[in-house]
Structures are given as C-alpha cells and as structure tokens.
PDB file of C-alpha atoms in Angstrom:
ATOM      1  CA  MET K  19       9.528 -35.051 -11.560  1.00  0.00           C
ATOM      2  CA  THR K  20      11.089 -31.992  -9.949  1.00  0.00           C
ATOM      3  CA  GLN K  21       9.692 -28.608 -11.027  1.00  0.00           C
ATOM      4  CA  ASP K  22      11.941 -25.823 -12.095  1.00  0.00           C
ATOM      5  CA  LYS K  23      11.445 -23.016  -9.661  1.00  0.00           C
ATOM      6  CA  ASN K  24      12.221 -20.423 -12.285  1.00  0.00           C
ATOM      7  CA  LYS K  25       9.187 -21.611 -14.198  1.00  0.00           C
ATOM      8  CA  ILE K  26       6.694 -21.408 -11.398  1.00  0.00           C
ATOM      9  CA  ILE K  27       4.363 -18.367 -11.529  1.00  0.00           C
ATOM     10  CA  ASN K  28       1.467 -17.612  -9.127  1.00  0.00           C
ATOM     11  CA  ILE K  29      -1.512 -15.939 -10.708  1.00  0.00           C
ATOM     12  CA  ILE K  30      -3.825 -14.235  -8.256  1.00  0.00           C
ATOM     13  CA  SER K  31      -7.153 -12.982  -9.509  1.00  0.00           C
ATOM     14  CA  ASN K  32     -10.171 -11.282  -7.938  1.00  0.00           C
ATOM     15  CA  ASN K  33     -13.673 -12.569  -8.816  1.00  0.00           C
ATOM     16  CA  ASN K  34     -14.470  -9.938 -11.278  1.00  0.00           C
ATOM     17  CA  TYR K  35     -15.471 -11.429 -14.631  1.00  0.00           C
ATOM     18  CA  ASP K  36     -12.835  -9.576 -16.677  1.00  0.00           C
ATOM     19  CA  SER K  37     -10.227 -10.623 -14.066  1.00  0.00           C
ATOM     20  CA  ARG K  38     -11.204 -14.244 -14.306  1.00  0.00           C
ATOM     21  CA  LYS K  39     -11.248 -14.174 -18.102  1.00  0.00           C
ATOM     22  CA  THR K  40      -7.815 -12.527 -18.256  1.00  0.00           C
ATOM     23  CA  SER K  41      -6.482 -15.064 -15.706  1.00  0.00           C
ATOM     24  CA  GLN K  42      -7.649 -17.968 -18.012  1.00  0.00           C
ATOM     25  CA  ILE K  43      -6.086 -16.428 -21.119  1.00  0.00           C
ATOM     26  CA  LEU K  44      -2.716 -15.629 -19.344  1.00  0.00           C
ATOM     27  CA  THR K  45      -2.491 -18.982 -17.878  1.00  0.00           C
ATOM     28  CA  LYS K  46      -2.712 -20.638 -21.245  1.00  0.00           C
ATOM     29  CA  LYS K  47      -0.304 -18.234 -22.729  1.00  0.00           C
ATOM     30  CA  LEU K  48       2.204 -18.861 -19.946  1.00  0.00           C
ATOM     31  CA  GLU K  49       1.833 -22.606 -20.074  1.00  0.00           C
ATOM     32  CA  ASP K  50       2.367 -22.441 -23.772  1.00  0.00           C
ATOM     33  CA  LYS K  51       5.685 -20.828 -22.956  1.00  0.00           C
ATOM     34  CA  GLY K  52       6.673 -23.663 -20.580  1.00  0.00           C
ATOM     35  CA  PHE K  53       5.754 -21.907 -17.305  1.00  0.00           C
ATOM     36  CA  ILE K  54       4.030 -23.720 -14.461  1.00  0.00           C
ATOM     37  CA  ILE K  55       0.913 -22.153 -12.990  1.00  0.00           C
ATOM     38  CA  PRO K  56       0.006 -23.779  -9.604  1.00  0.00           C
ATOM     39  CA  LYS K  57      -3.606 -24.223  -8.615  1.00  0.00           C
ATOM     40  CA  LYS K  58      -2.807 -22.889  -5.121  1.00  0.00           C
ATOM     41  CA  TYR K  59      -0.203 -20.199  -4.028  1.00  0.00           C
ATOM     42  CA  ASP K  60       3.192 -21.612  -4.233  1.00  0.00           C
ATOM     43  CA  LYS K  61       5.958 -19.934  -2.017  1.00  0.00           C
ATOM     44  CA  ASN K  62       8.530 -21.361  -4.231  1.00  0.00           C
ATOM     45  CA  SER K  63       7.422 -19.433  -7.320  1.00  0.00           C
ATOM     46  CA  VAL K  64       9.469 -16.693  -8.958  1.00  0.00           C
ATOM     47  CA  LEU K  65       6.772 -14.186  -9.647  1.00  0.00           C
ATOM     48  CA  ASN K  66       3.249 -13.200  -8.396  1.00  0.00           C
ATOM     49  CA  ILE K  67       0.859 -11.815 -10.918  1.00  0.00           C
ATOM     50  CA  CYS K  68      -2.049  -9.981  -9.530  1.00  0.00           C
ATOM     51  CA  ILE K  69      -5.003  -9.461 -11.636  1.00  0.00           C
ATOM     52  CA  GLY K  70      -7.572  -6.794 -10.688  1.00  0.00           C
ATOM     53  CA  GLY K  71      -7.373  -3.235  -9.453  1.00  0.00           C
ATOM     54  CA  ASP K  72      -5.208  -1.595  -6.757  1.00  0.00           C
ATOM     55  CA  GLY K  73      -7.536  -3.068  -4.068  1.00  0.00           C
ATOM     56  CA  ALA K  74      -6.923  -6.616  -5.284  1.00  0.00           C
ATOM     57  CA  PHE K  75      -3.189  -5.885  -5.191  1.00  0.00           C
ATOM     58  CA  LEU K  76      -3.325  -4.609  -1.646  1.00  0.00           C
ATOM     59  CA  ARG K  77      -5.398  -7.563  -0.438  1.00  0.00           C
ATOM     60  CA  THR K  78      -3.036 -10.089  -2.280  1.00  0.00           C
ATOM     61  CA  VAL K  79       0.098  -8.735  -0.516  1.00  0.00           C
ATOM     62  CA  HIS K  80      -1.669  -8.706   2.941  1.00  0.00           C
ATOM     63  CA  ASN K  81      -3.209 -12.086   2.540  1.00  0.00           C
ATOM     64  CA  PHE K  82       0.117 -13.652   1.638  1.00  0.00           C
ATOM     65  CA  ASN K  83       2.037 -11.817   4.384  1.00  0.00           C
ATOM     66  CA  PHE K  84       4.161  -9.518   2.328  1.00  0.00           C
ATOM     67  CA  PRO K  85       6.174 -12.137   0.419  1.00  0.00           C
ATOM     68  CA  LYS K  86       9.683 -11.451  -1.052  1.00  0.00           C
ATOM     69  CA  ILE K  87       8.474 -12.898  -4.318  1.00  0.00           C
ATOM     70  CA  PRO K  88       8.120  -9.835  -6.806  1.00  0.00           C
ATOM     71  CA  PHE K  89       4.795  -8.673  -7.992  1.00  0.00           C
ATOM     72  CA  VAL K  90       3.423  -7.517 -11.217  1.00  0.00           C
ATOM     73  CA  GLY K  91      -0.090  -6.143 -11.771  1.00  0.00           C
ATOM     74  CA  ILE K  92      -2.564  -6.547 -14.587  1.00  0.00           C
ATOM     75  CA  ASN K  93      -5.158  -3.916 -14.462  1.00  0.00           C
ATOM     76  CA  THR K  94      -8.821  -4.881 -14.832  1.00  0.00           C
ATOM     77  CA  GLY K  95     -10.001  -2.114 -12.358  1.00  0.00           C
ATOM     78  CA  HIS K  96     -10.041   1.571 -12.472  1.00  0.00           C
ATOM     79  CA  LEU K  97      -7.096   3.572 -11.306  1.00  0.00           C
ATOM     80  CA  GLY K  98      -4.530   0.881 -11.430  1.00  0.00           C
ATOM     81  CA  PHE K  99      -1.299   2.557 -10.013  1.00  0.00           C
ATOM     82  CA  PHE K 100       0.127  -0.821  -8.889  1.00  0.00           C
ATOM     83  CA  GLN K 101      -1.349  -2.607 -11.905  1.00  0.00           C
ATOM     84  CA  GLU K 102       0.855  -1.624 -14.837  1.00  0.00           C
ATOM     85  CA  ILE K 103      -0.180  -4.069 -17.583  1.00  0.00           C
ATOM     86  CA  LEU K 104      -3.334  -3.846 -19.616  1.00  0.00           C
ATOM     87  CA  PRO K 105      -5.058  -7.146 -20.609  1.00  0.00           C
ATOM     88  CA  GLU K 106      -4.586  -6.432 -24.270  1.00  0.00           C
ATOM     89  CA  ASN K 107      -0.776  -6.359 -23.763  1.00  0.00           C
ATOM     90  CA  LEU K 108      -0.367  -9.843 -22.220  1.00  0.00           C
ATOM     91  CA  ASP K 109       1.855 -10.936 -25.186  1.00  0.00           C
ATOM     92  CA  ILE K 110       4.190  -7.909 -24.893  1.00  0.00           C
ATOM     93  CA  PHE K 111       4.369  -8.613 -21.008  1.00  0.00           C
ATOM     94  CA  ILE K 112       5.327 -12.179 -21.524  1.00  0.00           C
ATOM     95  CA  ASP K 113       7.872 -11.390 -24.156  1.00  0.00           C
ATOM     96  CA  LYS K 114       9.525  -8.642 -22.061  1.00  0.00           C
ATOM     97  CA  TYR K 115       9.472 -10.889 -18.955  1.00  0.00           C
ATOM     98  CA  ILE K 116      11.167 -13.772 -20.765  1.00  0.00           C
ATOM     99  CA  LYS K 117      13.851 -11.429 -22.135  1.00  0.00           C
ATOM    100  CA  GLY K 118      14.346  -9.746 -18.733  1.00  0.00           C
ATOM    101  CA  GLU K 119      13.428  -6.396 -19.984  1.00  0.00           C
ATOM    102  CA  TYR K 120      12.251  -4.995 -16.665  1.00  0.00           C
ATOM    103  CA  LEU K 121      13.309  -3.253 -13.453  1.00  0.00           C
ATOM    104  CA  VAL K 122      12.787  -4.490  -9.793  1.00  0.00           C
ATOM    105  CA  GLU K 123      11.440  -1.710  -7.650  1.00  0.00           C
ATOM    106  CA  GLU K 124      11.651  -2.061  -3.980  1.00  0.00           C
ATOM    107  CA  ILE K 125       8.666  -0.604  -2.094  1.00  0.00           C
ATOM    108  CA  SER K 126       9.035   0.539   1.502  1.00  0.00           C
ATOM    109  CA  LEU K 127       6.239  -0.279   3.918  1.00  0.00           C
ATOM    110  CA  LEU K 128       4.806   1.537   6.894  1.00  0.00           C
ATOM    111  CA  GLU K 129       4.854   0.234  10.333  1.00  0.00           C
ATOM    112  CA  ALA K 130       2.450   1.292  13.117  1.00  0.00           C
ATOM    113  CA  LYS K 131       2.974   0.166  16.731  1.00  0.00           C
ATOM    114  CA  VAL K 132      -0.375   0.658  18.551  1.00  0.00           C
ATOM    115  CA  CYS K 133       0.269   0.869  22.297  1.00  0.00           C
ATOM    116  CA  THR K 134      -2.545   0.366  24.724  1.00  0.00           C
ATOM    117  CA  LYS K 135      -2.585   0.204  28.633  1.00  0.00           C
ATOM    118  CA  SER K 136      -2.048  -3.672  28.359  1.00  0.00           C
ATOM    119  CA  ASN K 137       0.122  -4.190  25.408  1.00  0.00           C
ATOM    120  CA  CYS K 138       1.394  -3.155  21.809  1.00  0.00           C
ATOM    121  CA  ALA K 139       0.225  -4.391  18.427  1.00  0.00           C
ATOM    122  CA  LYS K 140       1.910  -4.092  15.098  1.00  0.00           C
ATOM    123  CA  LEU K 141       0.327  -3.143  11.823  1.00  0.00           C
ATOM    124  CA  ILE K 142       2.082  -3.050   8.385  1.00  0.00           C
ATOM    125  CA  GLY K 143       0.710  -0.892   5.808  1.00  0.00           C
ATOM    126  CA  ILE K 144       1.327  -0.621   2.056  1.00  0.00           C
ATOM    127  CA  ASN K 145      -0.607   2.732   1.145  1.00  0.00           C
ATOM    128  CA  GLU K 146      -1.662   4.299   4.317  1.00  0.00           C
ATOM    129  CA  ILE K 147      -2.565   3.794   7.947  1.00  0.00           C
ATOM    130  CA  VAL K 148      -5.414   6.257   9.130  1.00  0.00           C
ATOM    131  CA  ILE K 149      -6.449   7.365  12.500  1.00  0.00           C
ATOM    132  CA  LYS K 150     -10.132   8.448  12.813  1.00  0.00           C
ATOM    133  CA  GLY K 151     -12.869   8.889  15.402  1.00  0.00           C
ATOM    134  CA  ILE K 152     -15.302   6.060  15.836  1.00  0.00           C
ATOM    135  CA  ALA K 153     -18.669   7.079  14.186  1.00  0.00           C
ATOM    136  CA  SER K 154     -17.163  10.079  12.571  1.00  0.00           C
ATOM    137  CA  LYS K 155     -16.466  11.864  15.965  1.00  0.00           C
ATOM    138  CA  VAL K 156     -13.917  14.687  16.099  1.00  0.00           C
ATOM    139  CA  VAL K 157     -10.562  13.490  17.517  1.00  0.00           C
ATOM    140  CA  HIS K 158      -8.006  15.397  19.408  1.00  0.00           C
ATOM    141  CA  LEU K 159      -4.491  14.046  18.839  1.00  0.00           C
ATOM    142  CA  GLU K 160      -1.047  15.113  19.989  1.00  0.00           C
ATOM    143  CA  VAL K 161       1.519  14.733  17.166  1.00  0.00           C
ATOM    144  CA  TYR K 162       5.238  14.340  17.817  1.00  0.00           C
ATOM    145  CA  ILE K 163       8.170  13.960  15.362  1.00  0.00           C
ATOM    146  CA  ASN K 164      11.039  12.176  17.074  1.00  0.00           C
ATOM    147  CA  ASP K 165       9.540  13.334  20.383  1.00  0.00           C
ATOM    148  CA  ASN K 166       9.329  16.937  19.244  1.00  0.00           C
ATOM    149  CA  HIS K 167       5.790  18.219  19.730  1.00  0.00           C
ATOM    150  CA  LEU K 168       4.460  19.271  16.318  1.00  0.00           C
ATOM    151  CA  GLU K 169       0.823  20.069  16.964  1.00  0.00           C
ATOM    152  CA  LYS K 170      -2.358  19.415  18.812  1.00  0.00           C
ATOM    153  CA  PHE K 171      -4.539  18.118  15.948  1.00  0.00           C
ATOM    154  CA  SER K 172      -8.332  18.536  16.070  1.00  0.00           C
ATOM    155  CA  GLY K 173     -10.540  17.245  13.290  1.00  0.00           C
ATOM    156  CA  ASP K 174     -11.851  14.108  11.480  1.00  0.00           C
ATOM    157  CA  GLY K 175      -8.459  12.378  11.676  1.00  0.00           C
ATOM    158  CA  ILE K 176      -4.914  11.827  10.256  1.00  0.00           C
ATOM    159  CA  ILE K 177      -3.462   9.836   7.385  1.00  0.00           C
ATOM    160  CA  VAL K 178       0.134   8.573   7.545  1.00  0.00           C
ATOM    161  CA  ALA K 179       0.819   7.653   4.041  1.00  0.00           C
ATOM    162  CA  THR K 180       3.762   5.921   2.283  1.00  0.00           C
ATOM    163  CA  PRO K 181       5.213   7.295  -1.062  1.00  0.00           C
ATOM    164  CA  VAL K 182       3.403   4.575  -3.086  1.00  0.00           C
ATOM    165  CA  GLY K 183       0.219   5.504  -1.188  1.00  0.00           C
ATOM    166  CA  SER K 184       0.529   9.047  -1.813  1.00  0.00           C
ATOM    167  CA  THR K 185      -1.631   8.955  -4.831  1.00  0.00           C
ATOM    168  CA  ALA K 186      -4.412   7.114  -3.100  1.00  0.00           C
ATOM    169  CA  TYR K 187      -6.479   8.369  -0.183  1.00  0.00           C
ATOM    170  CA  ASN K 188      -3.778  10.619   0.766  1.00  0.00           C
ATOM    171  CA  PHE K 189      -3.887  12.562  -2.611  1.00  0.00           C
ATOM    172  CA  SER K 190      -7.762  12.607  -2.389  1.00  0.00           C
ATOM    173  CA  SER K 191      -7.530  14.332   0.957  1.00  0.00           C
ATOM    174  CA  GLY K 192      -5.206  17.070  -0.444  1.00  0.00           C
ATOM    175  CA  GLY K 193      -1.858  15.359   0.302  1.00  0.00           C
ATOM    176  CA  SER K 194       1.246  15.632  -1.731  1.00  0.00           C
ATOM    177  CA  ILE K 195       2.444  13.167  -4.460  1.00  0.00           C
ATOM    178  CA  VAL K 196       5.712  11.488  -3.502  1.00  0.00           C
ATOM    179  CA  TYR K 197       7.719   9.379  -5.931  1.00  0.00           C
ATOM    180  CA  PRO K 198       7.367   5.717  -4.813  1.00  0.00           C
ATOM    181  CA  THR K 199      11.078   4.800  -4.210  1.00  0.00           C
ATOM    182  CA  LEU K 200      11.636   7.592  -1.824  1.00  0.00           C
ATOM    183  CA  LYS K 201      11.878   6.574   1.913  1.00  0.00           C
ATOM    184  CA  THR K 202       9.500   9.122   3.517  1.00  0.00           C
ATOM    185  CA  MET K 203       6.291   9.184   5.491  1.00  0.00           C
ATOM    186  CA  GLN K 204       3.537  11.759   4.983  1.00  0.00           C
ATOM    187  CA  ILE K 205       1.253  13.238   7.561  1.00  0.00           C
ATOM    188  CA  THR K 206      -2.138  14.418   5.904  1.00  0.00           C
ATOM    189  CA  PRO K 207      -4.932  16.120   8.055  1.00  0.00           C
ATOM    190  CA  LEU K 208      -8.515  15.201   7.419  1.00  0.00           C
ATOM    191  CA  SER K 209     -10.792  18.138   7.926  1.00  0.00           C
ATOM    192  CA  PRO K 210      -8.630  19.950  10.404  1.00  0.00           C
ATOM    193  CA  ILE K 211     -10.518  22.440  12.650  1.00  0.00           C
ATOM    194  CA  SER K 212      -9.104  25.958  12.499  1.00  0.00           C
ATOM    195  CA  SER K 213     -10.690  28.339  15.061  1.00  0.00           C
ATOM    196  CA  LYS K 214      -9.619  30.390  18.026  1.00  0.00           C
ATOM    197  CA  ALA K 215     -10.060  27.376  20.128  1.00  0.00           C
ATOM    198  CA  TYR K 216      -8.341  24.847  17.786  1.00  0.00           C
ATOM    199  CA  ARG K 217      -5.280  25.281  15.562  1.00  0.00           C
ATOM    200  CA  SER K 218      -4.086  22.470  13.289  1.00  0.00           C
ATOM    201  CA  LEU K 219      -1.830  22.258  10.186  1.00  0.00           C
ATOM    202  CA  SER K 220      -3.968  22.450   7.248  1.00  0.00           C
ATOM    203  CA  ASN K 221      -1.494  20.960   4.680  1.00  0.00           C
ATOM    204  CA  SER K 222       0.355  17.590   4.550  1.00  0.00           C
ATOM    205  CA  THR K 223       3.952  17.294   6.187  1.00  0.00           C
ATOM    206  CA  ILE K 224       6.694  15.035   4.601  1.00  0.00           C
ATOM    207  CA  VAL K 225       8.746  13.241   7.226  1.00  0.00           C
ATOM    208  CA  PRO K 226      12.125  11.577   6.615  1.00  0.00           C
ATOM    209  CA  GLY K 227      11.970   7.748   6.767  1.00  0.00           C
ATOM    210  CA  ASP K 228      14.575   7.601   9.514  1.00  0.00           C
ATOM    211  CA  MET K 229      12.355   9.488  11.963  1.00  0.00           C
ATOM    212  CA  THR K 230       9.515   8.241  14.239  1.00  0.00           C
ATOM    213  CA  ILE K 231       5.950   9.898  14.176  1.00  0.00           C
ATOM    214  CA  LYS K 232       4.105   9.485  17.519  1.00  0.00           C
ATOM    215  CA  ILE K 233       0.476  10.226  17.703  1.00  0.00           C
ATOM    216  CA  LYS K 234      -1.291  10.381  21.162  1.00  0.00           C
ATOM    217  CA  PRO K 235      -4.965  10.715  21.599  1.00  0.00           C
ATOM    218  CA  GLU K 236      -6.254  12.770  24.511  1.00  0.00           C
ATOM    219  CA  SER K 237      -7.202  10.604  27.348  1.00  0.00           C
ATOM    220  CA  LEU K 238     -10.918  11.294  26.759  1.00  0.00           C
ATOM    221  CA  TYR K 239     -10.580   9.869  23.228  1.00  0.00           C
ATOM    222  CA  GLU K 240      -8.392   6.791  23.834  1.00  0.00           C
ATOM    223  CA  ASN K 241     -11.466   4.473  23.273  1.00  0.00           C
ATOM    224  CA  SER K 242     -12.953   6.575  20.457  1.00  0.00           C
ATOM    225  CA  ILE K 243     -10.118   5.834  17.837  1.00  0.00           C
ATOM    226  CA  LEU K 244     -10.552   3.755  14.853  1.00  0.00           C
ATOM    227  CA  ILE K 245      -7.395   2.730  12.898  1.00  0.00           C
ATOM    228  CA  ILE K 246      -7.698   1.772   9.126  1.00  0.00           C
ATOM    229  CA  ASN K 247      -4.850   0.007   7.566  1.00  0.00           C
ATOM    230  CA  ASP K 248      -5.087  -0.145   3.781  1.00  0.00           C
ATOM    231  CA  GLY K 249      -8.861   0.005   4.005  1.00  0.00           C
ATOM    232  CA  VAL K 250      -9.239  -2.585   6.821  1.00  0.00           C
ATOM    233  CA  GLN K 251     -10.621  -1.283  10.200  1.00  0.00           C
ATOM    234  CA  TYR K 252      -9.233  -2.108  13.600  1.00  0.00           C
ATOM    235  CA  THR K 253     -10.206  -0.913  17.013  1.00  0.00           C
ATOM    236  CA  TYR K 254      -8.302  -1.118  20.271  1.00  0.00           C
ATOM    237  CA  LYS K 255      -9.223  -0.292  23.878  1.00  0.00           C
ATOM    238  CA  ASP K 256      -7.270   2.210  25.958  1.00  0.00           C
ATOM    239  CA  ILE K 257      -4.959   3.456  23.317  1.00  0.00           C
ATOM    240  CA  LEU K 258      -2.050   5.480  24.741  1.00  0.00           C
ATOM    241  CA  GLU K 259       0.213   6.142  21.786  1.00  0.00           C
ATOM    242  CA  ILE K 260       0.728   5.092  18.174  1.00  0.00           C
ATOM    243  CA  TYR K 261       4.265   5.050  16.723  1.00  0.00           C
ATOM    244  CA  PHE K 262       4.822   5.197  13.025  1.00  0.00           C
ATOM    245  CA  THR K 263       8.190   4.152  11.317  1.00  0.00           C
ATOM    246  CA  ILE K 264       9.393   2.898   8.048  1.00  0.00           C
ATOM    247  CA  SER K 265       9.220  -0.882   8.253  1.00  0.00           C
ATOM    248  CA  ASN K 266      12.214  -3.143   7.888  1.00  0.00           C
ATOM    249  CA  MET K 267       9.939  -5.198   5.593  1.00  0.00           C
ATOM    250  CA  THR K 268       9.685  -4.419   1.931  1.00  0.00           C
ATOM    251  CA  ILE K 269       8.041  -5.934  -1.127  1.00  0.00           C
ATOM    252  CA  PHE K 270       9.195  -5.868  -4.724  1.00  0.00           C
ATOM    253  CA  ARG K 271       7.412  -4.962  -7.943  1.00  0.00           C
ATOM    254  CA  LEU K 272       8.489  -5.450 -11.660  1.00  0.00           C
ATOM    255  CA  VAL K 273       8.349  -2.414 -13.621  1.00  0.00           C
ATOM    256  CA  PHE K 274       8.394  -2.767 -17.530  1.00  0.00           C
ATOM    257  CA  ASP K 275       8.347   0.983 -18.393  1.00  0.00           C
ATOM    258  CA  GLU K 276      10.493   3.465 -16.407  1.00  0.00           C
ATOM    259  CA  ASN K 277       8.095   6.104 -17.505  1.00  0.00           C
ATOM    260  CA  MET K 278       4.986   4.430 -16.444  1.00  0.00           C
ATOM    261  CA  TYR K 279       4.700   6.282 -13.146  1.00  0.00           C
ATOM    262  CA  TRP K 280       4.610   9.813 -14.897  1.00  0.00           C
ATOM    263  CA  ASN K 281       2.329   8.455 -17.649  1.00  0.00           C
ATOM    264  CA  ASN K 282      -0.037   7.068 -15.028  1.00  0.00           C
ATOM    265  CA  LEU K 283      -0.151  10.382 -13.095  1.00  0.00           C
ATOM    266  CA  LYS K 284      -1.018  12.167 -16.352  1.00  0.00           C
ATOM    267  CA  SER K 285      -3.650   9.813 -17.632  1.00  0.00           C
ATOM    268  CA  LYS K 286      -5.318   9.228 -14.300  1.00  0.00           C
ATOM    269  CA  PHE K 287      -5.428  12.719 -12.801  1.00  0.00           C
ATOM    270  CA  LEU K 288      -5.069  15.268 -15.710  1.00  0.00           C
TER     271      LEU K 288
END
C-alpha cells in the first residue's frame, strides 16, 4: 500500500519526560486525523515537529542536515523562541494545520569557512558561530568587512549571530535584537578590552547579508582559537582566517501567529 506523502509527519522529541509524554499524545491525535507518524525519520514527510526547547530544535536541524521539510516546534523547555506551540494547545495546532492557517517563514543560515595552513572547513550555524580563546585565554583578532579593516579586537571573543540567533547568546552578551526574516549578520564582542594598549568596539555591529566578515587571529593565537557552532565546540590547528557569509542554505518554519515573535519578546524578556 502506497503512503500519501502529504500525510507523513516526523515527530522528533528529546528525552525529557514532558517531551516524551507530549510526543505520545500528539502522535495519537495526529493518527486519529489520518496522519502517518513514522518510527524513524522519513525524508518524504511533509512536516517536522520538534518537541523540546530551543536546544532540541537546533540539534534536530543539525542532526538531519538542514532539511527543506518545514519545522514547527512544541515547547516543553524554557525560552522556546523556535518552539511556538504549547503542549496544552495541540488541538488548536492540528486544526490550524489541517486548515492551512499558517505562514511559512524562511530562515537564513550563517556559513563560516575556517581556513588553516592546510585546508578550509565549512560550518553552518543557525543561531551563532563564536570565536573564543581555548581555556578562556584572551584572543587578539583582526576584523574585516569586505576586506575593509574594522578593528583589532582584544578580549574574550566574538559572536557572529544570525537574526534568529540575535535573541540567544548574542542578546545575553549585549547584542541587538534583529527581526528573524532580515538577511543580516551581527558581530558582538565578548568582554572587549578597552585600555591605552587595546581599543575594541564595545557594541554590536550589524552587517548586511551580502557582505563578508573576515576574522584573522594574530599568528601567536592561531592555535589558541576555539570555534563554537550553535553550542558545539570545534578546534583547528594553524587557523589563518575565518570567513563569514550568509549561507545559500535555508530552513523553513511554520508560523501560526504572525504576532508570536513580538509576544515572545515581551513574555520572555520583560
């Protein structure tokens, strides 16, 4: 018997008790409506439902290699900027989904090309990619925008954030909030040193999405750099330069309330 692809929905849950319980309830409700919930991730599905917090959402997107299948999140965590739906509103969500009462939001991703003396490696970030010193050492970084020298940064490190990531680590570090559908990158300093010897920008800088950010560690620090992509750490030997651009890859998210972003900002931060 051939399955209807428009009826296949992936449900991905973390191991939290509330998440697993919500997953069981949601599976039953969707199956009662005629949807097919596969035991394993199905690339032919029409929707990915991620249950958990924002961390679970980020891990899911990375683990399944940034699929074009749209996502929607059910929040059993804390902040939940990616996770729009509350567990008590499952019936409302299913009804709106069946009726097509939602928007599809395209999310731009961040690409970092880490070039060492031997090769270049590519990283794709959803929220942010961070450059720090190993073992919390101070780092000295030359920062360029489209090959124009911006600053010689000295401090704990630099966050390069996407608009959707602007409310995460970036915001906690004093960065600006940027609406998620804008195509920009944001450079946010982490504990910049300001003295007669070192002068670094103390505030975040918004960079248009069609530009390139280049960060070059001083030669003494090319083996002292830690790169953190959406919370996952990477180390490379002999780093020469790191290039940041808006990726050609995107992901998609269903939005059921066009005012949810502003409501989230108020309820989470004020």
